[in-house]
Coordinates of N, CA and C in Angstrom, one line a residue:
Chain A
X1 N 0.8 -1.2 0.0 CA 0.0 0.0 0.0 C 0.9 1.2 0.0
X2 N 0.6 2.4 -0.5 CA 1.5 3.6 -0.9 C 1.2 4.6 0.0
X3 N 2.4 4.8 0.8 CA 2.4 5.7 2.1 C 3.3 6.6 1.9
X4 N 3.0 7.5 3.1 CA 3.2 9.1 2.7 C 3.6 9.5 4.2
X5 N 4.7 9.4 4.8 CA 5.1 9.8 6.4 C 5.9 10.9 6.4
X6 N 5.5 11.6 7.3 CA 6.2 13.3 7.3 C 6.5 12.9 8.9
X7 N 7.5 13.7 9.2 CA 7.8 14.2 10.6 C 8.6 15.7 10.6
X8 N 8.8 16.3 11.8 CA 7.9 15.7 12.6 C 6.5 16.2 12.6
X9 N 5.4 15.5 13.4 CA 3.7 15.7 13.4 C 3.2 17.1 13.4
X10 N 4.4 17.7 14.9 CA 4.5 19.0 14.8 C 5.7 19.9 15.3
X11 N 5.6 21.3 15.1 CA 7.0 21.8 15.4 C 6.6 23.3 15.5
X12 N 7.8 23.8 16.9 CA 7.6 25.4 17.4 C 9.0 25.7 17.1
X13 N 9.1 26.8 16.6 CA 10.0 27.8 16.5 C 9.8 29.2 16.7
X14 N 10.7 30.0 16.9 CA 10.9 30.9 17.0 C 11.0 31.8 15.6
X15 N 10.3 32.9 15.8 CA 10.6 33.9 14.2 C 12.1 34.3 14.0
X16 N 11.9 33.9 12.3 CA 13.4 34.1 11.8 C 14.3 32.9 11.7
X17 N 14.1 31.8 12.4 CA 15.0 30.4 12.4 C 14.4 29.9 11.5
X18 N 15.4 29.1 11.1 CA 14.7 27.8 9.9 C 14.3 27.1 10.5
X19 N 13.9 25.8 9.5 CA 13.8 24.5 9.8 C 13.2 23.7 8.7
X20 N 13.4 22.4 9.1 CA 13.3 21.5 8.1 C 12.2 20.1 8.3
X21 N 11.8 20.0 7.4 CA 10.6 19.1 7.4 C 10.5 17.8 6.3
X22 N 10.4 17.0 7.5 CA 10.7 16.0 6.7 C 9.4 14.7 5.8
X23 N 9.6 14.2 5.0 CA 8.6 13.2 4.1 C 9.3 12.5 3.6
X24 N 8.8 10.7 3.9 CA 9.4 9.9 3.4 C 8.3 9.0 2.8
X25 N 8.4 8.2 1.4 CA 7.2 7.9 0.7 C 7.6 6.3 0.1
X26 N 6.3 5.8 0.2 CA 6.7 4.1 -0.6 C 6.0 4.2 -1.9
X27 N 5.4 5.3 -2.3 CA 4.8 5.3 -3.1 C 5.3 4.8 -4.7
X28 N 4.7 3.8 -5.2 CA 5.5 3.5 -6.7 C 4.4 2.9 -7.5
X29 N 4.7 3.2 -8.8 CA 6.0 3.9 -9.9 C 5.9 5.2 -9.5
X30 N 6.9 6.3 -9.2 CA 6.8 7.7 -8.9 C 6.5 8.6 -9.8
X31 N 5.8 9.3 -9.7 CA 5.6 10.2 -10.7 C 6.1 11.8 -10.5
X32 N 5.4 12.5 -9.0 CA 5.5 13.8 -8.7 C 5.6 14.0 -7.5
X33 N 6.2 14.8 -6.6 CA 5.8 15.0 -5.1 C 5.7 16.7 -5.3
X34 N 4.7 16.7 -4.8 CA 4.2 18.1 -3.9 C 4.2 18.8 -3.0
X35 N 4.9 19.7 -2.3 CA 4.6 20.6 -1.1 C 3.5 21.3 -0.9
X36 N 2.3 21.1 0.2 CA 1.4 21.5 -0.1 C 1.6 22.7 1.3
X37 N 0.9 24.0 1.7 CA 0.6 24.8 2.8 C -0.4 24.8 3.0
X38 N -1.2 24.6 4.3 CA -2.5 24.2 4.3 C -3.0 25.6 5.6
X39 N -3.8 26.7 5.9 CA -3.9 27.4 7.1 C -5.0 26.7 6.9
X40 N -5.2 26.6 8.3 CA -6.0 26.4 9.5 C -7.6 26.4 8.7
X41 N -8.6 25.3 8.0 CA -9.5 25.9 8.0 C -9.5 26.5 6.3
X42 N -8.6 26.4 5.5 CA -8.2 26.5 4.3 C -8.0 26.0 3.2
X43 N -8.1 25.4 2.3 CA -7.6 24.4 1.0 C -5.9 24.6 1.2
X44 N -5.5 23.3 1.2 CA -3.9 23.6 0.5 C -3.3 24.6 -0.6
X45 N -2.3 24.9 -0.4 CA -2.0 26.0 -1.7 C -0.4 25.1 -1.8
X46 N -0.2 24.9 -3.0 CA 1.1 24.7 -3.5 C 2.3 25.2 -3.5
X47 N 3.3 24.8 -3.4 CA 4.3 25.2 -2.8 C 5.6 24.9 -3.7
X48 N 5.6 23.6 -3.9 CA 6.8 23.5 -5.2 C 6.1 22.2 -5.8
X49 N 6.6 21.7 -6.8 CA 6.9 20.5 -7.4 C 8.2 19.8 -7.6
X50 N 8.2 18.7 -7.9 CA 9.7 17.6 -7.6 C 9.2 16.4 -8.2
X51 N 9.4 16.4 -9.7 CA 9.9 15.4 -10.6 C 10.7 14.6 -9.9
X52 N 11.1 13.3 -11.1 CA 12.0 12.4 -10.9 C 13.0 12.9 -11.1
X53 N 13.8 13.5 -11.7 CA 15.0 13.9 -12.1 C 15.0 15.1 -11.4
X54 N 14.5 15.8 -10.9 CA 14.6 16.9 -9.9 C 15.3 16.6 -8.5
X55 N 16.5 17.5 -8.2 CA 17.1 17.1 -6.8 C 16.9 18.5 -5.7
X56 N 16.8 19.8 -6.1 CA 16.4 20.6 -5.4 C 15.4 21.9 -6.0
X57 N 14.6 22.5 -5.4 CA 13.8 23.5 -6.2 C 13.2 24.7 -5.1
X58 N 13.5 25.9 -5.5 CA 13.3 26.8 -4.8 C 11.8 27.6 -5.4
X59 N 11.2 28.2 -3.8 CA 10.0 29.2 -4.1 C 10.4 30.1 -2.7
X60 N 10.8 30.9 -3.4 CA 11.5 32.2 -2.2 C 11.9 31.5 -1.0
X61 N 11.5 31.5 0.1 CA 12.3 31.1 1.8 C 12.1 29.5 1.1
X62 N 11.4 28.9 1.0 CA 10.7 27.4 1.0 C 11.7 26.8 -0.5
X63 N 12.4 26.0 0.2 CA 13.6 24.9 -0.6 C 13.2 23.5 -0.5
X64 N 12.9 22.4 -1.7 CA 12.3 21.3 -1.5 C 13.4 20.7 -2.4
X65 N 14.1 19.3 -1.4 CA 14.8 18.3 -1.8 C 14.3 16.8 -2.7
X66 N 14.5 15.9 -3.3 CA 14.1 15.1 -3.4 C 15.2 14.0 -3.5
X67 N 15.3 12.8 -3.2 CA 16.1 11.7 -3.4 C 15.1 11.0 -3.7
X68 N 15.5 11.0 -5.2 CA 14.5 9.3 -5.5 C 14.9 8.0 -5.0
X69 N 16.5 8.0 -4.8 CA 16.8 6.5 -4.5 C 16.1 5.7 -3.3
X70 N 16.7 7.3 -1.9 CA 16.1 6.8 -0.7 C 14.1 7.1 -0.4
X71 N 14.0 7.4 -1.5 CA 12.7 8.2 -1.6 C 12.2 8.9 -0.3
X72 N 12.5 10.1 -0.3 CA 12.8 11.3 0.8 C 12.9 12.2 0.2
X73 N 12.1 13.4 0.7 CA 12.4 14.7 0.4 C 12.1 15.8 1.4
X74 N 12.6 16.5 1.5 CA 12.5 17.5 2.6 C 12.2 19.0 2.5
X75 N 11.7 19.9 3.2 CA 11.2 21.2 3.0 C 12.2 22.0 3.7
X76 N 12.9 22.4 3.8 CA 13.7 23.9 4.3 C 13.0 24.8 4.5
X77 N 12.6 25.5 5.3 CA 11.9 27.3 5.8 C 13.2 27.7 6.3
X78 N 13.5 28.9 5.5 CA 14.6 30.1 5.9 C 13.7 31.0 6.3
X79 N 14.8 31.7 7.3 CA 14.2 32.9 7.7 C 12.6 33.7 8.2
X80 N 12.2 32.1 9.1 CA 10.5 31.6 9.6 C 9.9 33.5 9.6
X81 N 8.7 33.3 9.2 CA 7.6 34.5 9.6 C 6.5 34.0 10.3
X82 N 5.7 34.7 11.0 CA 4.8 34.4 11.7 C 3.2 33.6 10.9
X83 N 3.8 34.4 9.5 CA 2.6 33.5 8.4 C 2.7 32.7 8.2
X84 N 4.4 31.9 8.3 CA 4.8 30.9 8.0 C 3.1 29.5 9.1
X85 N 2.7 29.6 9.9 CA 2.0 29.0 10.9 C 1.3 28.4 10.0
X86 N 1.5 27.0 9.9 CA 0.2 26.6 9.1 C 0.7 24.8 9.1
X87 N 0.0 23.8 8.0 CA 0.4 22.6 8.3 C 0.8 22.5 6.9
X88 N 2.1 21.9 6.5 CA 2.6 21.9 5.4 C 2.4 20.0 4.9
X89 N 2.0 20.1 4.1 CA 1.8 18.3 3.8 C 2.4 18.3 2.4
X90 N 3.0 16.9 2.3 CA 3.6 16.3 1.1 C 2.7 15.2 0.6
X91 N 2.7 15.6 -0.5 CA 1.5 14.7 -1.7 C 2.3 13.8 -2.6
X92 N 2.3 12.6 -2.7 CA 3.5 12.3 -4.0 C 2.0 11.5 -4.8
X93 N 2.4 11.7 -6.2 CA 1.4 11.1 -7.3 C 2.2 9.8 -7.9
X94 N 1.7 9.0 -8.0 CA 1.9 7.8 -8.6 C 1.8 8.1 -10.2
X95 N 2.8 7.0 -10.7 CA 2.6 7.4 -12.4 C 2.0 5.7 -13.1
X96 N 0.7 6.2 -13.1 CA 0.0 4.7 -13.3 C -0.7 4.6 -14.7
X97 N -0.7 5.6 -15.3 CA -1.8 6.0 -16.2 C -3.0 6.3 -16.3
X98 N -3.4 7.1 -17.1 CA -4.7 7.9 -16.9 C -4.4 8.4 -15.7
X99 N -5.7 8.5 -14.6 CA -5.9 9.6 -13.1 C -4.8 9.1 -12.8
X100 N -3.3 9.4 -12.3 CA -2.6 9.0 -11.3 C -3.1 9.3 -10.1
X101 N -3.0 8.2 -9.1 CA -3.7 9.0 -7.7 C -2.5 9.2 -6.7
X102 N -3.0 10.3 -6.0 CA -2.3 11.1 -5.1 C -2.1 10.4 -3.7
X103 N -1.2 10.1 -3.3 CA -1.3 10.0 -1.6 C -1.1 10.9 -0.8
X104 N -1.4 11.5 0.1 CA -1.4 12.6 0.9 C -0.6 12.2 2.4
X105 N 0.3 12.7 2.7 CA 1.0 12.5 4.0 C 0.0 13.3 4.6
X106 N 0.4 12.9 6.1 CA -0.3 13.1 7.4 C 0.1 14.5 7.8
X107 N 0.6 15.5 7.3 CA 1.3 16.8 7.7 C 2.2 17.2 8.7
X108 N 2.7 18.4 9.0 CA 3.4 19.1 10.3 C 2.9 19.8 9.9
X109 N 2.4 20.1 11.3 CA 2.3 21.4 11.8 C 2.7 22.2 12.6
X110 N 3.3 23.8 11.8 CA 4.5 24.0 12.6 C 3.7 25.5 12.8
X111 N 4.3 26.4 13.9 CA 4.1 26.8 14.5 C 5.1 28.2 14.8
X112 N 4.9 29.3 14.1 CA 6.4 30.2 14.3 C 5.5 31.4 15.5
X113 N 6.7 31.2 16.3 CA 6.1 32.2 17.6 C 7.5 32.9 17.8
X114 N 6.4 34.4 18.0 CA 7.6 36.1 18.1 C 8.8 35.8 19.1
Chain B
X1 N -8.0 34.9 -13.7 CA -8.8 34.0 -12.6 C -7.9 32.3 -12.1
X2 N -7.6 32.3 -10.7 CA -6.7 31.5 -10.8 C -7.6 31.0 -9.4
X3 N -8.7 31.2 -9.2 CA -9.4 30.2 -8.0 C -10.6 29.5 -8.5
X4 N -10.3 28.8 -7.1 CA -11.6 28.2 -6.7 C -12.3 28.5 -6.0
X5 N -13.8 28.5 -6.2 CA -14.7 29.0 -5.4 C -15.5 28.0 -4.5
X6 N -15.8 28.0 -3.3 CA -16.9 27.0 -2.8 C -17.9 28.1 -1.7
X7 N -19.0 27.1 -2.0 CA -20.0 28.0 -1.5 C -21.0 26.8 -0.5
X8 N -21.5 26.9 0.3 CA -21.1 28.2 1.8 C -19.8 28.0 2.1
X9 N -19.7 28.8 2.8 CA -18.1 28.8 3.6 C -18.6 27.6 5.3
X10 N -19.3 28.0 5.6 CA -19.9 27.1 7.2 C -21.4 26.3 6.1
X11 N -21.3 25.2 6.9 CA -23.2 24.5 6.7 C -23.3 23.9 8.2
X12 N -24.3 23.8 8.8 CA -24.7 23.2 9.9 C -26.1 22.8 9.7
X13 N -26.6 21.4 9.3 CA -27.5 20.3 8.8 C -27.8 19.7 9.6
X14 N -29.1 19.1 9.8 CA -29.5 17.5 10.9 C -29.4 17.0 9.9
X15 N -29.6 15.6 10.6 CA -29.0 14.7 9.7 C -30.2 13.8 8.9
X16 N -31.8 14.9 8.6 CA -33.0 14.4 7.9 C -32.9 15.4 6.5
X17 N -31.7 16.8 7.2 CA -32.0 17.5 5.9 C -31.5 17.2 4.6
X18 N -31.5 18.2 3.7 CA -30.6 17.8 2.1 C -30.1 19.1 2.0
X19 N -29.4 19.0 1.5 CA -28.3 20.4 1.2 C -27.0 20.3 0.1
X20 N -26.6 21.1 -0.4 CA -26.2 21.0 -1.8 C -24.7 21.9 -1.5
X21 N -23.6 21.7 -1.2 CA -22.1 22.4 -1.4 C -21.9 22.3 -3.3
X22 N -21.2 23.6 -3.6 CA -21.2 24.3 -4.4 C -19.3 24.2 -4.7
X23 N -19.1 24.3 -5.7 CA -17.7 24.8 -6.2 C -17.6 24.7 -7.6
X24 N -16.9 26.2 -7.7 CA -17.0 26.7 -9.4 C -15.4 27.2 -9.2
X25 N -15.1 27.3 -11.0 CA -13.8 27.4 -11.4 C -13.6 28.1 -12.7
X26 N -12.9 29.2 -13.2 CA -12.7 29.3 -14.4 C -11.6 29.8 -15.2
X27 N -11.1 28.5 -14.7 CA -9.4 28.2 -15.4 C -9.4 27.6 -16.3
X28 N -11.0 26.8 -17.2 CA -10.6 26.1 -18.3 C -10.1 24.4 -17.5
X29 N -10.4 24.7 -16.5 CA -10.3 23.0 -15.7 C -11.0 22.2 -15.9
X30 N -10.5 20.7 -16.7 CA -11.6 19.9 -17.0 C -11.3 18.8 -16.1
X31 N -10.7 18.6 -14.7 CA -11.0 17.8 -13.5 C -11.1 18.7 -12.6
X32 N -12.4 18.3 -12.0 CA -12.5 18.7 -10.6 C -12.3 17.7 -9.8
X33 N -12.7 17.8 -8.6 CA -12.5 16.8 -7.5 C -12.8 17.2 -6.5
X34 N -13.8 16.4 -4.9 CA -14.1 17.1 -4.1 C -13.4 15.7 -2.7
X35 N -13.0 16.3 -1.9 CA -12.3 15.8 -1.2 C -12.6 16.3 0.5
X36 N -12.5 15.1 1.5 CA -13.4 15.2 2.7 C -12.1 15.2 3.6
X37 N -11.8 16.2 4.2 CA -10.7 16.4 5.5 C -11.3 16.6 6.7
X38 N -11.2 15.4 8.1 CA -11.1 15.7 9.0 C -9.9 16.5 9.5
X39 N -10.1 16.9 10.8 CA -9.4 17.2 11.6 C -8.2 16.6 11.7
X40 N -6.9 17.2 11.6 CA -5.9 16.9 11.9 C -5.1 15.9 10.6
X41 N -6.3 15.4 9.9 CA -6.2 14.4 9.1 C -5.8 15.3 7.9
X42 N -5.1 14.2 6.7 CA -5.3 15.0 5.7 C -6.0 14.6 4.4
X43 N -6.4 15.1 3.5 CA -7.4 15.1 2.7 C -8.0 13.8 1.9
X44 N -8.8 13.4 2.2 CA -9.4 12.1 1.4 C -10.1 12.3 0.2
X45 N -9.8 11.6 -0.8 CA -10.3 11.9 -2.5 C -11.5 11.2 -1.7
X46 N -12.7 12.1 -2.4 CA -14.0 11.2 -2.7 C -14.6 10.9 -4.1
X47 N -14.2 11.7 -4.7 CA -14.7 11.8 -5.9 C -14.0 12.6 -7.6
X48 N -13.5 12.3 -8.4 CA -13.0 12.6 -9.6 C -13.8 12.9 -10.9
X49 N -14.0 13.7 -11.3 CA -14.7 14.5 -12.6 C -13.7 14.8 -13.3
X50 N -13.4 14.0 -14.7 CA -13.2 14.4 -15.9 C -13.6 14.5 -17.1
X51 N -13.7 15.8 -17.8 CA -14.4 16.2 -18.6 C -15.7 16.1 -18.7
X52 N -16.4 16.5 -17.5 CA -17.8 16.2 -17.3 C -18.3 15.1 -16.8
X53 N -17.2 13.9 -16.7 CA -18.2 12.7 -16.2 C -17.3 12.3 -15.3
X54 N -18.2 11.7 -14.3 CA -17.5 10.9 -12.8 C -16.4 10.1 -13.7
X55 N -15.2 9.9 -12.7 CA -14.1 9.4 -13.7 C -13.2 8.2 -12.6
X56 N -13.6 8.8 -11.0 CA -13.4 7.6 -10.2 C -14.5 8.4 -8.7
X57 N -15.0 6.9 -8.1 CA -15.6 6.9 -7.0 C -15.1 6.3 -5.8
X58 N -14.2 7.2 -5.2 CA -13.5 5.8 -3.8 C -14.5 5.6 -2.7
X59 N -15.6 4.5 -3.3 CA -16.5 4.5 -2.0 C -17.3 4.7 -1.6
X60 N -17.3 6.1 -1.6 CA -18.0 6.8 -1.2 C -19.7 6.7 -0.8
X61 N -20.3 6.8 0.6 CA -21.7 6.2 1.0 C -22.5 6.8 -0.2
X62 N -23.7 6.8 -0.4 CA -24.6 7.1 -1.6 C -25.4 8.4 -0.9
X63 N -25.2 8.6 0.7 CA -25.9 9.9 1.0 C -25.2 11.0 0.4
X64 N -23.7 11.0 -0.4 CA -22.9 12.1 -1.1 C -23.3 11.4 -2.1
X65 N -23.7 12.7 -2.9 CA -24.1 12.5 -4.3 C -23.3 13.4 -5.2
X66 N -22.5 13.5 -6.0 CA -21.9 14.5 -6.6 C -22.5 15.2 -8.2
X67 N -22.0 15.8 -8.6 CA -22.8 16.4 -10.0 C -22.1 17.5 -11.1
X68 N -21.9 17.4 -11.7 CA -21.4 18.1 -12.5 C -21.6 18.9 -13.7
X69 N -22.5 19.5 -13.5 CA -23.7 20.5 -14.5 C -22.5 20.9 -15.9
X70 N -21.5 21.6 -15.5 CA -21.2 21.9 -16.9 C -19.2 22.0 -16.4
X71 N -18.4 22.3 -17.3 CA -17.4 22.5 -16.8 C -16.9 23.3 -15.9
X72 N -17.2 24.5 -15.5 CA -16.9 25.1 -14.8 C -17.4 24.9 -13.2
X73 N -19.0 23.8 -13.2 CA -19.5 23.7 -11.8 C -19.4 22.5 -11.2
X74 N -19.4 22.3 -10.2 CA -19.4 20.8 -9.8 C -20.1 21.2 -8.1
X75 N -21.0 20.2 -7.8 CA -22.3 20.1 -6.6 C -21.8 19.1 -6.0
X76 N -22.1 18.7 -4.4 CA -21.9 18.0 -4.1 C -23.3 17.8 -3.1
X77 N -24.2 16.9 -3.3 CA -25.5 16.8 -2.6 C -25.8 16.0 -1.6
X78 N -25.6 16.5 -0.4 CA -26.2 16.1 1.0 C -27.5 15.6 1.5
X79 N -27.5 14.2 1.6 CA -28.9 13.6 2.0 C -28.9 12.8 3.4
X80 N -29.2 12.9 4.4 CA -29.0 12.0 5.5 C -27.7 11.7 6.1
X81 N -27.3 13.0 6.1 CA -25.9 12.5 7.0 C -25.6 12.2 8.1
X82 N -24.7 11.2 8.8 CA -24.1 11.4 9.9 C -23.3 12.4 10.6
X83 N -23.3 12.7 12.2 CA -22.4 13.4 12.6 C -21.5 13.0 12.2
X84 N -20.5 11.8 12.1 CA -19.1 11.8 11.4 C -19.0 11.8 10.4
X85 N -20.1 12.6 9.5 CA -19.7 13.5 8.2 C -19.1 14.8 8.3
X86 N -19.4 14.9 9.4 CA -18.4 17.1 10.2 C -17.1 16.3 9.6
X87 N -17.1 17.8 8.5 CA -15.5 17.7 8.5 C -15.6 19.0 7.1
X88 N -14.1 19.6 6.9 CA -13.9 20.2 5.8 C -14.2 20.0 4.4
X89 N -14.5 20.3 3.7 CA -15.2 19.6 2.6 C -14.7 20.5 1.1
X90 N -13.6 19.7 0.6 CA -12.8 20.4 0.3 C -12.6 20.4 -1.5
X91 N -12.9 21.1 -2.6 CA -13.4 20.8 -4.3 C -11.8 21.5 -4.7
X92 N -11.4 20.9 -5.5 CA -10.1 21.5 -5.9 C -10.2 20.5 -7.6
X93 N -9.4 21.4 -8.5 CA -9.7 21.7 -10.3 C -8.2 21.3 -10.6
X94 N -8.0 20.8 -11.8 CA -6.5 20.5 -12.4 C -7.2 21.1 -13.8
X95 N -5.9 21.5 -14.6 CA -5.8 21.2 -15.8 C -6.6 20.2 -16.6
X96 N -6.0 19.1 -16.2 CA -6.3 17.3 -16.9 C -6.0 16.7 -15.7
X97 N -6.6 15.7 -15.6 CA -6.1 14.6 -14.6 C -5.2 13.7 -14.9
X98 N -3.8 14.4 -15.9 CA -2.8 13.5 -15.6 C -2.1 14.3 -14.7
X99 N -0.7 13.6 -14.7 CA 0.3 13.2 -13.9 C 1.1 15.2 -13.6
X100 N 1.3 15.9 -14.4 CA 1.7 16.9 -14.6 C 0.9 17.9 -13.8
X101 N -0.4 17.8 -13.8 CA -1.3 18.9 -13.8 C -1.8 19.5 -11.8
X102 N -1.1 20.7 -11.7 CA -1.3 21.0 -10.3 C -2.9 21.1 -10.0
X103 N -3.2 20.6 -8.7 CA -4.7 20.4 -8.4 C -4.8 22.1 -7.4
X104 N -5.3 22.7 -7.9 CA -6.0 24.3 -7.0 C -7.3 23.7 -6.6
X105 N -6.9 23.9 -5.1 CA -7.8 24.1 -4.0 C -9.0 25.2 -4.1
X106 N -10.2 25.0 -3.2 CA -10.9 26.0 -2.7 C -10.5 26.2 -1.5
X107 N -11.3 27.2 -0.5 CA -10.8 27.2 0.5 C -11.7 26.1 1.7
X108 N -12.9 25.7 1.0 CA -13.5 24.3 1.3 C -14.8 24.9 2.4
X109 N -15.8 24.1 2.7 CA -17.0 24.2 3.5 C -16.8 23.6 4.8
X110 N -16.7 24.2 5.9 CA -16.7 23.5 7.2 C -18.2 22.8 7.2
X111 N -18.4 21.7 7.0 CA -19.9 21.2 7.3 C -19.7 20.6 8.8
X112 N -21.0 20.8 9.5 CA -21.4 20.2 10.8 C -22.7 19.1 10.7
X113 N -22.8 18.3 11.4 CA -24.1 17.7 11.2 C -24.5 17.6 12.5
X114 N -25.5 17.7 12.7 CA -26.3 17.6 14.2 C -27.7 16.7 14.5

């Protein structure tokens, strides 16, 4: 069955520090992984994409890794804002033909306090 | 135009009434998709619309009815729900439902049932 594990569940920081977030996925044949931002009470909004051949990809503070081998990829926040507060989840799509379907990780939710 | 819209923002239903969630789109999106998030949880596909017609059903009890009038609208119809139907109720639009195509959220319907 095609799983989608993020850690950690959740996480506080302080404004202005990084941090990093992690997703590890069994999902196969691979197709896509997705960073999703989700506030509280809101639809996800997207955040990057990560092909197979993709190893890193930037959207301003927000840096997304991928290793296909170990299938792992990770989210970087530089320089945390207080908007930053929300639950970030990792989606990876299966490449199956026609609808590929999506698996959705369980999220973090992190938390940036002044 | 780069959203999605859902309409109401809150519903609060017994569980004898019928009631109809709403989401429109006009990106030229020929999949929609409406998807049921508890708490904490993250998002469960219920239902897939391409090019007008249901294209996958995971399941889903038969008191969700879904609908899809024309491309830009897609219904989702409420008949006899349970309380453990409360949850975010979430329609989000792709491109195409392949493998490429980013899925845009709405900001989704808090439904309650009582």
């Amino acid at each position: 069955k095609n799983q989608v594990e993020q850690s950690p569940q959740s996480l506080i920081i302080l404004e202005g520090k990084n941090c990093t977030l992690q997703c590890n996925y069994t999902v196969s044949p691979f197709s896509n992984l997705r960073w999703y931002k989700q506030d509280t009470g809101r639809g996800p909004v997207s955040l990057t994409i990560m092909t197979f051949s993709e190893n890193t990809k930037s959207n301003g503070r927000y840096t997304a890794t991928l290793d296909a081998d170990t299938k792992q990829s990770s989210l970087h926040i530089t320089a945390s804002q207080l908007s930053d507060s929300a639950s970030y989840i990792c989606v990876v799509r299966e490449n199956s033909g026609g609808y590929q379907k999506v698996t959705f990780g369980t999220g973090t939710k992190l938390q940036v306090i002044p | 135009d780069t959203e999605v819209t859902q309409t109401p923002k809150h519903l609060v239903m017994g569980m004898t009434n019928k009631k109809s969630l709403k989401c429109e789109q006009h990106m030229g999106h020929r999949a929609m998709y409406w998807y049921k998030q508890k708490a904490k949880k993250p998002p469960e596909l219920m239902f897939v619309y391409s090019y007008e017609k249901l294209s996958i059903n995971e399941s889903v009890p038969s008191r969700f009815s879904p609908e899809c009038p024309n491309s830009s609208l897609l219904n989702l119809h409420l008949h006899a729900l349970q309380p453990e139907d409360s949850a975010l109720y979430l329609c989000a639009s792709s491109q195409g439902p392949g493998e490429s195509y980013e899925q845009y959220f709405g900001p989704g319907t808090r439904l309650t049932v009582t």
